[in-house]
Amino acid sequence: MSASAGDREPGTPLDDGKEDISGPTCSGENSKRDSATCSGNDEIKSRAVVKYSAAPPPTSYALLQEKTDLKLPPANWLREHPQLGSAGTTILGSSSKSKPFSSFGMAYDFIDCIGDDVDVVSDSENIKKLLKIPYSKSHVSMAVHRVGRTLLLDELDIQELFMRSSQTGDWTWLKEFYQRLIDQKWQRKKKSKEHWYQKAILSKFLYYSINGDGAAEPVPENHHEREEENGAEEFSSSWPTAFTNRCSDPEESDAPKQESVSLDSKFALGQVASVPKEQNLPTLFNEGENSQGLRNDFVRNIMWTFEDIHMLVGSNMPIFGGGRYPAVSLRLRDNNKPINILTGIDYWLDNLMCNVPELVMCFHVNGIVQKYEMIKTEDIPHLENSTFSTRVVKDIAQNILSFLKSNCTKEGHTYWLFKASGSDIVKLYDLTTLCEEAEEEKCQNPFTLPVAVLLYKVASNLMLKARQNRKHYGTIRTLLLNCVKLLDQERHPQIIASAHYMLSELFQLDEPPEENGRESLRAGGSEDSYSDEDRVEDEDEEEEEELMEDSDENSSYSNSSSSQDDRKAVAVIRSVGELSVPEKYKSTHQIRPSCTFPVSQDKEERCRHVLCYVLKGSGLKAVDGSVKKESDLPAADPNTPIPLKYEDRSAIGACTAEKGIALLFERAGPLQADQKHPTRSGMIPGSWQHHMKLQLFLKASKAYYVLSDAATNLLKYGRALRYIKLSLQCYDAYCSVSGTLHPQVLHFHSQCLSLCGDIQLMLAQNANNRAAYLEEYNYQTKEDQEILHSLHRESSCQAFNMATDLAMDPEYQLFVSSKCYEASFELLDSEALNDHGSDQLAQVLKRLGNIRNEMGVFYMNQAAAMQTEKEVKKSVSIAEQELWKKSFSFFEKGMRDFEAIEDNTNTALLLCNTGRLMRICAQAHCAMSADQSRGEFSPEEALYYNKAIDYYLRAMKSLVSRESHPAVWDSVNWELSTTYFTLATLLQDYAPLSRKAQEQIEREVTEAMMKSLKYCDLQTESARQPLYQYRAATIHHRLASMYHSCFRNQVGDEHLRKQHRSLAELHYSKAVCLFLSLKDAPCELLRTLLERVAFAEFTMAGQSSSAAKLKSLISALEIMTETRHAFQLIHKELQEQIAVAESADVASGPTSGLNLQEVMKLIAVFEPSFSFLLLQLIKLMATMKRKPSNKDEELLKTLKNVYSKLLRAEKNAPLLSRVGFYTELLQQLIPQTGSDSTDIHS
């Protein structure tokens, strides 16, 4: 549309009080451009924006010559002309009657405006009729519908409605109601000849005005009569256009009347089909179908703002160019009849709505043109004989809108605004309520389907906005629930199914719930189904209460009346004069008081909402019910549960398992053949049922997936397995119905398989709770049962049984878990998902590596258990070897999985586990002698221990440094140290002397011990630090013992003997220091010290001089005095045992780790050794040749005293007493021997 030259604020009042229309304006006719105008003074504001125009730019009108006879038709009469729009093919000109659904056609075309931005949608003729109510005695009959804050107004032609009722039997209840309460003598009123005469000359005048030369070229008389007759016939019955199918084929014109029911659906489906494709909603309707009754046939649609009222108006008024302004409207008037106030208001409102600044009036007498007169739009209210106040018109508009908004409160209801001819009373009826009282079917109201479709379309449009803003969710939900309430499931299953699918879409399953002030409808956690029926009833009750309150506040349209008619009316305007009183009526009704969207914080509750909508009022039920039963499927009882039985897989043969695996991988395939034949239930591929079922199956599958995930997080693994089974059954049915699978669907399926693998793994690891899991698994809600029955109409749902059965065998559960991960990986690695699953591919590979590690550990533990259970150690059995092979194979595969995603930490863990497997193999190969005692260290053991060491070293290399993952590094470090230590210990204790020389074995032991010592982390504070200290002390003790033995047995090579002696001394001293620091190894400390004393004694035996011997003996005594630390620790532990013992017997049930037998053995060694040292020292000191010093004398005296006490000691005294006694004796020797200097704490 061409735009006006400019917009400005309303001008200042003129002296004569006339309204000023601002600046140059036009009504332009260039399609899809806006025009705007502001008019008025401080009282009236008007702005018109043309949203759409089908007319070409306005052309100048032809100024007819005086005396032109308008009774003669021009040559172009009744030929379609874009300047006149739809009026061009009729004799009715610009005032053609409104079609009964004209507002719906506009609402569908400008769906963005409906609900919030616009107050009224209607034909301009209806707007004018409403605003003229106080001035006119003619009747008013309009249908009113509410969508949000928007009211849709349509003419409700009672005469035509009742004519149709006589033919079809519809609306008989309304006819009876009308005759009983309003017009008892109703009869069809016919138009007068004068009426048709005036319409005819107006039409001819308009055609003359668009005829360039204005010549009146006569046409054949019979043609003229025929056209006039056809035109009158066509527009004398406008109502049935929405319900009858006008076919050019004469055979179809005799179709039975019953077809009108199906046509109700036909004209709506084309409108619902215009849902935007990009919003991922089901586009289920036939795009080619178009409804005659719901088309937007107006030449132009205008967004008209009148004061604060926003209206979407349809107009067919012809607009021409010419005069001082680029747009004018043409009017034809009889010069003998003055313009009255109704005509003036008509002309003024038409020009305001269409943004036309001038009116050109052509006067005629008996069809002969007399003159032209040009009138400005702002001057129309002040014409002679038609003066009216624009302020009053404004008040009328505001009052009528407030009245309607206050009383037309229920979305989906059809209201009837009625004023009888000659009456001053305006009444508003709720036809939907009256229809329900009359027990009529829903389809008896012809507005039901258009209203439902509009509610659906507004909701669909809001879904686009809802993606960015969740505040629309409550509105969408209310719209859709009201839409579903209006429709009959058997007649309109498609819209009902689609509406329920959209309701399910409101609950986002992949987004976290918002926390800003949302309420949860239920506490969550239970598995009950949820229904919206109670909530909808509550909303209706609240609306009823508010309506009553609003009515009571304003007595002028209270429904309290003694007459039966008033009791039926929702509201009444007692006198049309009230509409002229400023702000007489105020709208107090709150739009959608109960449209808060029930967002739950609980995932399970959200999924239950989704499943409820997928099924309820019949997503799936509606589809299933509409499919013709072409197959002989047995009828399933939805109240009978479909069992989810578990099977003990240990009893099932390998072929059955393999068959299940084959089915699993086949269903996980990315591509299938196109569906060409009807499905199992008889659905035709490509039909709306087919498309809808695909959407519903997929939605249900996603809901069950989220439920399963939530149950997994709650550790309810039985429930989780049941939900993932249902999810995969939905997917199986989806595959059976679908021809090809979209990459997003395949991606989701891979997630399902991955979750199924997780659940089976958790079940295998938590075998103790199998009874509880089985109970959870077998539970079913009624919704689950009904959905399952719907699934079985399309598929046997057997493809994923292997993956989702609850087995009792952990090994089989691990096997199933691995197969699920493998299927998921194959799917993600396929060509179809090359660009979609890179992130998830890494996660699945990680899970695959993990399950292979779990299976490797499972078989490794079985092998270890088999080894432990052997009563007699024999050669390695074939069963053990098979377990090793299985375990090793899974570890290798797992390592490849982790290496593929560069997961060094988990790779190190699997290498560590493989090392452990090698150690188990080594243990199984230990040689046994004939008497079942341990034989020499075998080469097979050495081989496997060295392999274990290799794997541990590879694990260390994979981690690079401790900083990468301290816990795993420490674990590998410990295992490596342990392996070296075990290898060295076995070599030392069970030396293979039959194969190797003593010196070689000693070198290998030393090398292994030092490597083990290298990996003993004594510096890092951790839980393992005491273990490392104990191991290091043990290593030093063992090395010292070995060098001690070598020193004793070595003959000849003095240099080598000295080296062994120094190494023994070094390792003994280190071992003692480490054992002293441990505080919990007194026996080991005592043994080490006693061996060290024996080493000193052996050294003394080889000495010849008395001085050297004395020195060695004193040194040995100093070492012996250090044993007091060990005896103190032993004494303390013995006291603790006695304190907590229930009986007096110390040996019964010791509470500490002290080995009493070991203590007794060590004391048996200690006593003679201590006694021997004391005796040798006393003898040596007594026979010294040099004179003893005072210090020597004191030492000798102390030694004799201690020796004397030792000899007199009670040999059968309790252990605790003996240990205390030894501690006292050793304490007496400290000042003399100076052994305090050797105390690690001094």
PDB file of N, CA and C in Angstrom, residues 179-254:
ATOM      1  N   GLN A 179     -38.015 -18.534  19.159  1.00  0.00           N
ATOM      2  CA  GLN A 179     -39.454 -18.352  19.013  1.00  0.00           C
ATOM      3  C   GLN A 179     -40.146 -18.237  20.378  1.00  0.00           C
ATOM      4  N   ARG A 180     -39.637 -18.955  21.367  1.00  0.00           N
ATOM      5  CA  ARG A 180     -40.287 -18.975  22.675  1.00  0.00           C
ATOM      6  C   ARG A 180     -40.042 -17.683  23.453  1.00  0.00           C
ATOM      7  N   LEU A 181     -38.836 -17.176  23.361  1.00  0.00           N
ATOM      8  CA  LEU A 181     -38.476 -16.058  24.228  1.00  0.00           C
ATOM      9  C   LEU A 181     -38.362 -14.719  23.518  1.00  0.00           C
ATOM     10  N   ILE A 182     -38.183 -14.711  22.193  1.00  0.00           N
ATOM     11  CA  ILE A 182     -37.883 -13.451  21.519  1.00  0.00           C
ATOM     12  C   ILE A 182     -38.944 -13.088  20.489  1.00  0.00           C
ATOM     13  N   ASP A 183     -39.180 -13.948  19.537  1.00  0.00           N
ATOM     14  CA  ASP A 183     -40.087 -13.615  18.440  1.00  0.00           C
ATOM     15  C   ASP A 183     -40.959 -14.835  18.152  1.00  0.00           C
ATOM     16  N   GLN A 184     -42.144 -14.850  18.742  1.00  0.00           N
ATOM     17  CA  GLN A 184     -42.994 -16.030  18.610  1.00  0.00           C
ATOM     18  C   GLN A 184     -43.533 -16.203  17.197  1.00  0.00           C
ATOM     19  N   LYS A 185     -43.650 -15.106  16.463  1.00  0.00           N
ATOM     20  CA  LYS A 185     -44.219 -15.171  15.107  1.00  0.00           C
ATOM     21  C   LYS A 185     -43.121 -15.002  14.070  1.00  0.00           C
ATOM     22  N   TRP A 186     -42.046 -15.737  14.269  1.00  0.00           N
ATOM     23  CA  TRP A 186     -40.927 -15.584  13.330  1.00  0.00           C
ATOM     24  C   TRP A 186     -41.321 -16.109  11.958  1.00  0.00           C
ATOM     25  N   GLN A 187     -40.942 -15.301  10.959  1.00  0.00           N
ATOM     26  CA  GLN A 187     -41.109 -15.757   9.575  1.00  0.00           C
ATOM     27  C   GLN A 187     -40.049 -15.096   8.719  1.00  0.00           C
ATOM     28  N   ARG A 188     -39.753 -15.684   7.607  1.00  0.00           N
ATOM     29  CA  ARG A 188     -38.725 -15.197   6.684  1.00  0.00           C
ATOM     30  C   ARG A 188     -39.155 -13.860   6.091  1.00  0.00           C
ATOM     31  N   LYS A 189     -38.292 -12.839   6.228  1.00  0.00           N
ATOM     32  CA  LYS A 189     -38.577 -11.520   5.658  1.00  0.00           C
ATOM     33  C   LYS A 189     -37.871 -11.394   4.325  1.00  0.00           C
ATOM     34  N   LYS A 190     -38.589 -10.976   3.322  1.00  0.00           N
ATOM     35  CA  LYS A 190     -38.022 -10.847   1.985  1.00  0.00           C
ATOM     36  C   LYS A 190     -37.649  -9.408   1.705  1.00  0.00           C
ATOM     37  N   LYS A 191     -36.593  -9.245   0.903  1.00  0.00           N
ATOM     38  CA  LYS A 191     -36.149  -7.917   0.505  1.00  0.00           C
ATOM     39  C   LYS A 191     -37.152  -7.328  -0.500  1.00  0.00           C
ATOM     40  N   SER A 192     -37.357  -6.003  -0.400  1.00  0.00           N
ATOM     41  CA  SER A 192     -38.287  -5.330  -1.313  1.00  0.00           C
ATOM     42  C   SER A 192     -37.626  -5.089  -2.671  1.00  0.00           C
ATOM     43  N   LYS A 193     -38.464  -4.838  -3.690  1.00  0.00           N
ATOM     44  CA  LYS A 193     -37.928  -4.511  -5.018  1.00  0.00           C
ATOM     45  C   LYS A 193     -37.121  -3.226  -4.979  1.00  0.00           C
ATOM     46  N   GLU A 194     -37.561  -2.300  -4.132  1.00  0.00           N
ATOM     47  CA  GLU A 194     -36.830  -1.033  -4.012  1.00  0.00           C
ATOM     48  C   GLU A 194     -35.409  -1.269  -3.524  1.00  0.00           C
ATOM     49  N   HIS A 195     -35.282  -2.206  -2.601  1.00  0.00           N
ATOM     50  CA  HIS A 195     -33.944  -2.532  -2.080  1.00  0.00           C
ATOM     51  C   HIS A 195     -33.013  -3.004  -3.200  1.00  0.00           C
ATOM     52  N   TRP A 196     -33.533  -3.931  -4.012  1.00  0.00           N
ATOM     53  CA  TRP A 196     -32.689  -4.450  -5.093  1.00  0.00           C
ATOM     54  C   TRP A 196     -32.452  -3.405  -6.182  1.00  0.00           C
ATOM     55  N   TYR A 197     -33.430  -2.508  -6.380  1.00  0.00           N
ATOM     56  CA  TYR A 197     -33.255  -1.429  -7.353  1.00  0.00           C
ATOM     57  C   TYR A 197     -32.116  -0.489  -6.937  1.00  0.00           C
ATOM     58  N   GLN A 198     -32.100  -0.126  -5.658  1.00  0.00           N
ATOM     59  CA  GLN A 198     -31.054   0.773  -5.173  1.00  0.00           C
ATOM     60  C   GLN A 198     -29.676   0.105  -5.256  1.00  0.00           C
ATOM     61  N   LYS A 199     -29.633  -1.174  -4.946  1.00  0.00           N
ATOM     62  CA  LYS A 199     -28.359  -1.896  -5.032  1.00  0.00           C
ATOM     63  C   LYS A 199     -27.861  -1.951  -6.478  1.00  0.00           C
ATOM     64  N   ALA A 200     -28.786  -2.152  -7.403  1.00  0.00           N
ATOM     65  CA  ALA A 200     -28.411  -2.287  -8.806  1.00  0.00           C
ATOM     66  C   ALA A 200     -27.840  -0.981  -9.359  1.00  0.00           C
ATOM     67  N   ILE A 201     -28.486   0.175  -9.075  1.00  0.00           N
ATOM     68  CA  ILE A 201     -27.957   1.418  -9.652  1.00  0.00           C
ATOM     69  C   ILE A 201     -26.657   1.822  -8.978  1.00  0.00           C
ATOM     70  N   LEU A 202     -26.475   1.450  -7.696  1.00  0.00           N
ATOM     71  CA  LEU A 202     -25.188   1.720  -7.046  1.00  0.00           C
ATOM     72  C   LEU A 202     -24.077   0.931  -7.732  1.00  0.00           C
ATOM     73  N   SER A 203     -24.350  -0.342  -8.022  1.00  0.00           N
ATOM     74  CA  SER A 203     -23.362  -1.177  -8.699  1.00  0.00           C
ATOM     75  C   SER A 203     -23.028  -0.608 -10.070  1.00  0.00           C
ATOM     76  N   LYS A 204     -24.064  -0.180 -10.834  1.00  0.00           N
ATOM     77  CA  LYS A 204     -23.820   0.375 -12.167  1.00  0.00           C
ATOM     78  C   LYS A 204     -23.045   1.687 -12.078  1.00  0.00           C
ATOM     79  N   PHE A 205     -23.345   2.485 -11.039  1.00  0.00           N
ATOM     80  CA  PHE A 205     -22.625   3.740 -10.845  1.00  0.00           C
ATOM     81  C   PHE A 205     -21.132   3.490 -10.630  1.00  0.00           C
ATOM     82  N   LEU A 206     -20.806   2.492  -9.811  1.00  0.00           N
ATOM     83  CA  LEU A 206     -19.394   2.188  -9.546  1.00  0.00           C
ATOM     84  C   LEU A 206     -18.695   1.716 -10.813  1.00  0.00           C
ATOM     85  N   TYR A 207     -19.399   0.905 -11.624  1.00  0.00           N
ATOM     86  CA  TYR A 207     -18.775   0.439 -12.860  1.00  0.00           C
ATOM     87  C   TYR A 207     -18.597   1.577 -13.855  1.00  0.00           C
ATOM     88  N   TYR A 208     -19.561   2.509 -13.888  1.00  0.00           N
ATOM     89  CA  TYR A 208     -19.375   3.706 -14.735  1.00  0.00           C
ATOM     90  C   TYR A 208     -18.152   4.492 -14.272  1.00  0.00           C
ATOM     91  N   SER A 209     -17.958   4.552 -12.925  1.00  0.00           N
ATOM     92  CA  SER A 209     -16.873   5.362 -12.378  1.00  0.00           C
ATOM     93  C   SER A 209     -15.507   4.789 -12.697  1.00  0.00           C
ATOM     94  N   ILE A 210     -15.418   3.471 -12.918  1.00  0.00           N
ATOM     95  CA  ILE A 210     -14.113   2.894 -13.262  1.00  0.00           C
ATOM     96  C   ILE A 210     -13.963   2.752 -14.761  1.00  0.00           C
ATOM     97  N   ASN A 211     -15.033   3.068 -15.535  1.00  0.00           N
ATOM     98  CA  ASN A 211     -14.976   3.004 -16.997  1.00  0.00           C
ATOM     99  C   ASN A 211     -14.359   4.287 -17.505  1.00  0.00           C
ATOM    100  N   GLY A 212     -13.270   4.180 -18.225  1.00  0.00           N
ATOM    101  CA  GLY A 212     -12.497   5.356 -18.610  1.00  0.00           C
ATOM    102  C   GLY A 212     -13.307   6.460 -19.249  1.00  0.00           C
ATOM    103  N   ASP A 213     -14.105   6.130 -20.270  1.00  0.00           N
ATOM    104  CA  ASP A 213     -14.827   7.175 -20.987  1.00  0.00           C
ATOM    105  C   ASP A 213     -16.193   7.435 -20.412  1.00  0.00           C
ATOM    106  N   GLY A 214     -16.616   6.600 -19.470  1.00  0.00           N
ATOM    107  CA  GLY A 214     -17.907   6.805 -18.835  1.00  0.00           C
ATOM    108  C   GLY A 214     -19.074   6.564 -19.763  1.00  0.00           C
ATOM    109  N   ALA A 215     -18.855   6.014 -20.902  1.00  0.00           N
ATOM    110  CA  ALA A 215     -19.947   5.797 -21.854  1.00  0.00           C
ATOM    111  C   ALA A 215     -20.871   4.706 -21.363  1.00  0.00           C
ATOM    112  N   ALA A 216     -22.141   4.935 -21.528  1.00  0.00           N
ATOM    113  CA  ALA A 216     -23.130   3.942 -21.128  1.00  0.00           C
ATOM    114  C   ALA A 216     -23.469   3.085 -22.303  1.00  0.00           C
ATOM    115  N   GLU A 217     -22.784   1.968 -22.391  1.00  0.00           N
ATOM    116  CA  GLU A 217     -23.041   1.063 -23.504  1.00  0.00           C
ATOM    117  C   GLU A 217     -24.050   0.017 -23.051  1.00  0.00           C
ATOM    118  N   PRO A 218     -25.238  -0.008 -23.663  1.00  0.00           N
ATOM    119  CA  PRO A 218     -26.260  -0.970 -23.216  1.00  0.00           C
ATOM    120  C   PRO A 218     -25.827  -2.396 -23.488  1.00  0.00           C
ATOM    121  N   VAL A 219     -26.349  -3.298 -22.690  1.00  0.00           N
ATOM    122  CA  VAL A 219     -26.102  -4.729 -22.866  1.00  0.00           C
ATOM    123  C   VAL A 219     -27.443  -5.391 -23.094  1.00  0.00           C
ATOM    124  N   PRO A 220     -27.478  -6.605 -23.668  1.00  0.00           N
ATOM    125  CA  PRO A 220     -28.759  -7.262 -23.930  1.00  0.00           C
ATOM    126  C   PRO A 220     -29.615  -7.347 -22.671  1.00  0.00           C
ATOM    127  N   GLU A 221     -30.907  -7.088 -22.840  1.00  0.00           N
ATOM    128  CA  GLU A 221     -31.821  -7.007 -21.693  1.00  0.00           C
ATOM    129  C   GLU A 221     -31.897  -8.335 -20.949  1.00  0.00           C
ATOM    130  N   ASN A 222     -31.952  -9.440 -21.724  1.00  0.00           N
ATOM    131  CA  ASN A 222     -32.065 -10.730 -21.045  1.00  0.00           C
ATOM    132  C   ASN A 222     -30.821 -11.052 -20.232  1.00  0.00           C
ATOM    133  N   HIS A 223     -29.654 -10.615 -20.745  1.00  0.00           N
ATOM    134  CA  HIS A 223     -28.399 -10.810 -19.998  1.00  0.00           C
ATOM    135  C   HIS A 223     -28.453 -10.037 -18.681  1.00  0.00           C
ATOM    136  N   HIS A 224     -28.961  -8.808 -18.776  1.00  0.00           N
ATOM    137  CA  HIS A 224     -29.066  -7.961 -17.595  1.00  0.00           C
ATOM    138  C   HIS A 224     -29.942  -8.612 -16.529  1.00  0.00           C
ATOM    139  N   GLU A 225     -31.110  -9.085 -16.964  1.00  0.00           N
ATOM    140  CA  GLU A 225     -32.025  -9.695 -16.004  1.00  0.00           C
ATOM    141  C   GLU A 225     -31.441 -10.953 -15.367  1.00  0.00           C
ATOM    142  N   ARG A 226     -30.751 -11.737 -16.250  1.00  0.00           N
ATOM    143  CA  ARG A 226     -30.191 -12.996 -15.735  1.00  0.00           C
ATOM    144  C   ARG A 226     -29.111 -12.726 -14.683  1.00  0.00           C
ATOM    145  N   GLU A 227     -28.247 -11.756 -14.978  1.00  0.00           N
ATOM    146  CA  GLU A 227     -27.177 -11.438 -14.034  1.00  0.00           C
ATOM    147  C   GLU A 227     -27.749 -10.914 -12.720  1.00  0.00           C
ATOM    148  N   GLU A 228     -28.781 -10.040 -12.874  1.00  0.00           N
ATOM    149  CA  GLU A 228     -29.364  -9.471 -11.653  1.00  0.00           C
ATOM    150  C   GLU A 228     -30.009 -10.556 -10.809  1.00  0.00           C
ATOM    151  N   GLU A 229     -30.697 -11.448 -11.514  1.00  0.00           N
ATOM    152  CA  GLU A 229     -31.356 -12.542 -10.801  1.00  0.00           C
ATOM    153  C   GLU A 229     -30.349 -13.438 -10.105  1.00  0.00           C
ATOM    154  N   ASN A 230     -29.269 -13.771 -10.835  1.00  0.00           N
ATOM    155  CA  ASN A 230     -28.227 -14.625 -10.246  1.00  0.00           C
ATOM    156  C   ASN A 230     -27.589 -13.951  -9.046  1.00  0.00           C
ATOM    157  N   GLY A 231     -27.349 -12.648  -9.208  1.00  0.00           N
ATOM    158  CA  GLY A 231     -26.722 -11.924  -8.100  1.00  0.00           C
ATOM    159  C   GLY A 231     -27.603 -11.911  -6.880  1.00  0.00           C
ATOM    160  N   ALA A 232     -28.893 -11.660  -7.083  1.00  0.00           N
ATOM    161  CA  ALA A 232     -29.804 -11.637  -5.940  1.00  0.00           C
ATOM    162  C   ALA A 232     -29.880 -12.997  -5.279  1.00  0.00           C
ATOM    163  N   GLU A 233     -29.915 -14.015  -6.121  1.00  0.00           N
ATOM    164  CA  GLU A 233     -30.005 -15.361  -5.568  1.00  0.00           C
ATOM    165  C   GLU A 233     -28.753 -15.729  -4.780  1.00  0.00           C
ATOM    166  N   GLU A 234     -27.614 -15.332  -5.324  1.00  0.00           N
ATOM    167  CA  GLU A 234     -26.351 -15.697  -4.663  1.00  0.00           C
ATOM    168  C   GLU A 234     -26.242 -15.066  -3.287  1.00  0.00           C
ATOM    169  N   PHE A 235     -26.570 -13.802  -3.194  1.00  0.00           N
ATOM    170  CA  PHE A 235     -26.333 -13.131  -1.927  1.00  0.00           C
ATOM    171  C   PHE A 235     -27.536 -13.084  -1.014  1.00  0.00           C
ATOM    172  N   SER A 236     -28.586 -13.694  -1.454  1.00  0.00           N
ATOM    173  CA  SER A 236     -29.704 -13.800  -0.533  1.00  0.00           C
ATOM    174  C   SER A 236     -29.479 -14.925   0.470  1.00  0.00           C
ATOM    175  N   SER A 237     -28.510 -15.740   0.208  1.00  0.00           N
ATOM    176  CA  SER A 237     -28.219 -16.852   1.118  1.00  0.00           C
ATOM    177  C   SER A 237     -26.711 -16.989   1.275  1.00  0.00           C
ATOM    178  N   SER A 238     -26.154 -16.180   2.173  1.00  0.00           N
ATOM    179  CA  SER A 238     -24.692 -16.208   2.341  1.00  0.00           C
ATOM    180  C   SER A 238     -24.239 -17.257   3.338  1.00  0.00           C
ATOM    181  N   TRP A 239     -25.098 -17.611   4.306  1.00  0.00           N
ATOM    182  CA  TRP A 239     -24.662 -18.534   5.372  1.00  0.00           C
ATOM    183  C   TRP A 239     -24.171 -19.879   4.877  1.00  0.00           C
ATOM    184  N   PRO A 240     -24.899 -20.566   3.998  1.00  0.00           N
ATOM    185  CA  PRO A 240     -24.477 -21.933   3.656  1.00  0.00           C
ATOM    186  C   PRO A 240     -23.131 -22.031   2.955  1.00  0.00           C
ATOM    187  N   THR A 241     -22.508 -20.918   2.583  1.00  0.00           N
ATOM    188  CA  THR A 241     -21.228 -21.022   1.874  1.00  0.00           C
ATOM    189  C   THR A 241     -20.175 -21.718   2.717  1.00  0.00           C
ATOM    190  N   ALA A 242     -20.335 -21.662   4.001  1.00  0.00           N
ATOM    191  CA  ALA A 242     -19.337 -22.304   4.864  1.00  0.00           C
ATOM    192  C   ALA A 242     -19.571 -23.790   5.007  1.00  0.00           C
ATOM    193  N   PHE A 243     -20.719 -24.252   4.573  1.00  0.00           N
ATOM    194  CA  PHE A 243     -21.052 -25.639   4.884  1.00  0.00           C
ATOM    195  C   PHE A 243     -21.332 -26.496   3.672  1.00  0.00           C
ATOM    196  N   THR A 244     -21.640 -25.886   2.521  1.00  0.00           N
ATOM    197  CA  THR A 244     -21.949 -26.674   1.332  1.00  0.00           C
ATOM    198  C   THR A 244     -20.823 -26.567   0.346  1.00  0.00           C
ATOM    199  N   ASN A 245     -20.602 -27.629  -0.354  1.00  0.00           N
ATOM    200  CA  ASN A 245     -19.500 -27.680  -1.310  1.00  0.00           C
ATOM    201  C   ASN A 245     -20.019 -27.316  -2.694  1.00  0.00           C
ATOM    202  N   ARG A 246     -19.657 -26.122  -3.145  1.00  0.00           N
ATOM    203  CA  ARG A 246     -20.113 -25.702  -4.471  1.00  0.00           C
ATOM    204  C   ARG A 246     -19.258 -26.365  -5.527  1.00  0.00           C
ATOM    205  N   CYS A 247     -19.831 -27.294  -6.225  1.00  0.00           N
ATOM    206  CA  CYS A 247     -19.071 -28.029  -7.233  1.00  0.00           C
ATOM    207  C   CYS A 247     -19.616 -27.679  -8.618  1.00  0.00           C
ATOM    208  N   SER A 248     -18.708 -27.630  -9.549  1.00  0.00           N
ATOM    209  CA  SER A 248     -19.138 -27.396 -10.921  1.00  0.00           C
ATOM    210  C   SER A 248     -19.782 -28.646 -11.505  1.00  0.00           C
ATOM    211  N   ASP A 249     -19.475 -29.778 -10.913  1.00  0.00           N
ATOM    212  CA  ASP A 249     -20.020 -31.040 -11.415  1.00  0.00           C
ATOM    213  C   ASP A 249     -21.457 -31.177 -10.959  1.00  0.00           C
ATOM    214  N   PRO A 250     -22.413 -31.195 -11.894  1.00  0.00           N
ATOM    215  CA  PRO A 250     -23.825 -31.271 -11.488  1.00  0.00           C
ATOM    216  C   PRO A 250     -24.162 -32.545 -10.745  1.00  0.00           C
ATOM    217  N   GLU A 251     -23.382 -33.602 -10.976  1.00  0.00           N
ATOM    218  CA  GLU A 251     -23.701 -34.857 -10.296  1.00  0.00           C
ATOM    219  C   GLU A 251     -23.466 -34.742  -8.799  1.00  0.00           C
ATOM    220  N   GLU A 252     -22.447 -33.961  -8.441  1.00  0.00           N
ATOM    221  CA  GLU A 252     -22.115 -33.852  -7.022  1.00  0.00           C
ATOM    222  C   GLU A 252     -23.081 -32.948  -6.281  1.00  0.00           C
ATOM    223  N   SER A 253     -23.836 -32.141  -7.020  1.00  0.00           N
ATOM    224  CA  SER A 253     -24.762 -31.227  -6.360  1.00  0.00           C
ATOM    225  C   SER A 253     -25.894 -31.964  -5.673  1.00  0.00           C
ATOM    226  N   ASP A 254     -26.127 -33.186  -6.064  1.00  0.00           N
ATOM    227  CA  ASP A 254     -27.197 -33.969  -5.453  1.00  0.00           C
ATOM    228  C   ASP A 254     -26.691 -34.854  -4.318  1.00  0.00           C
TER     229      ASP A 254
END
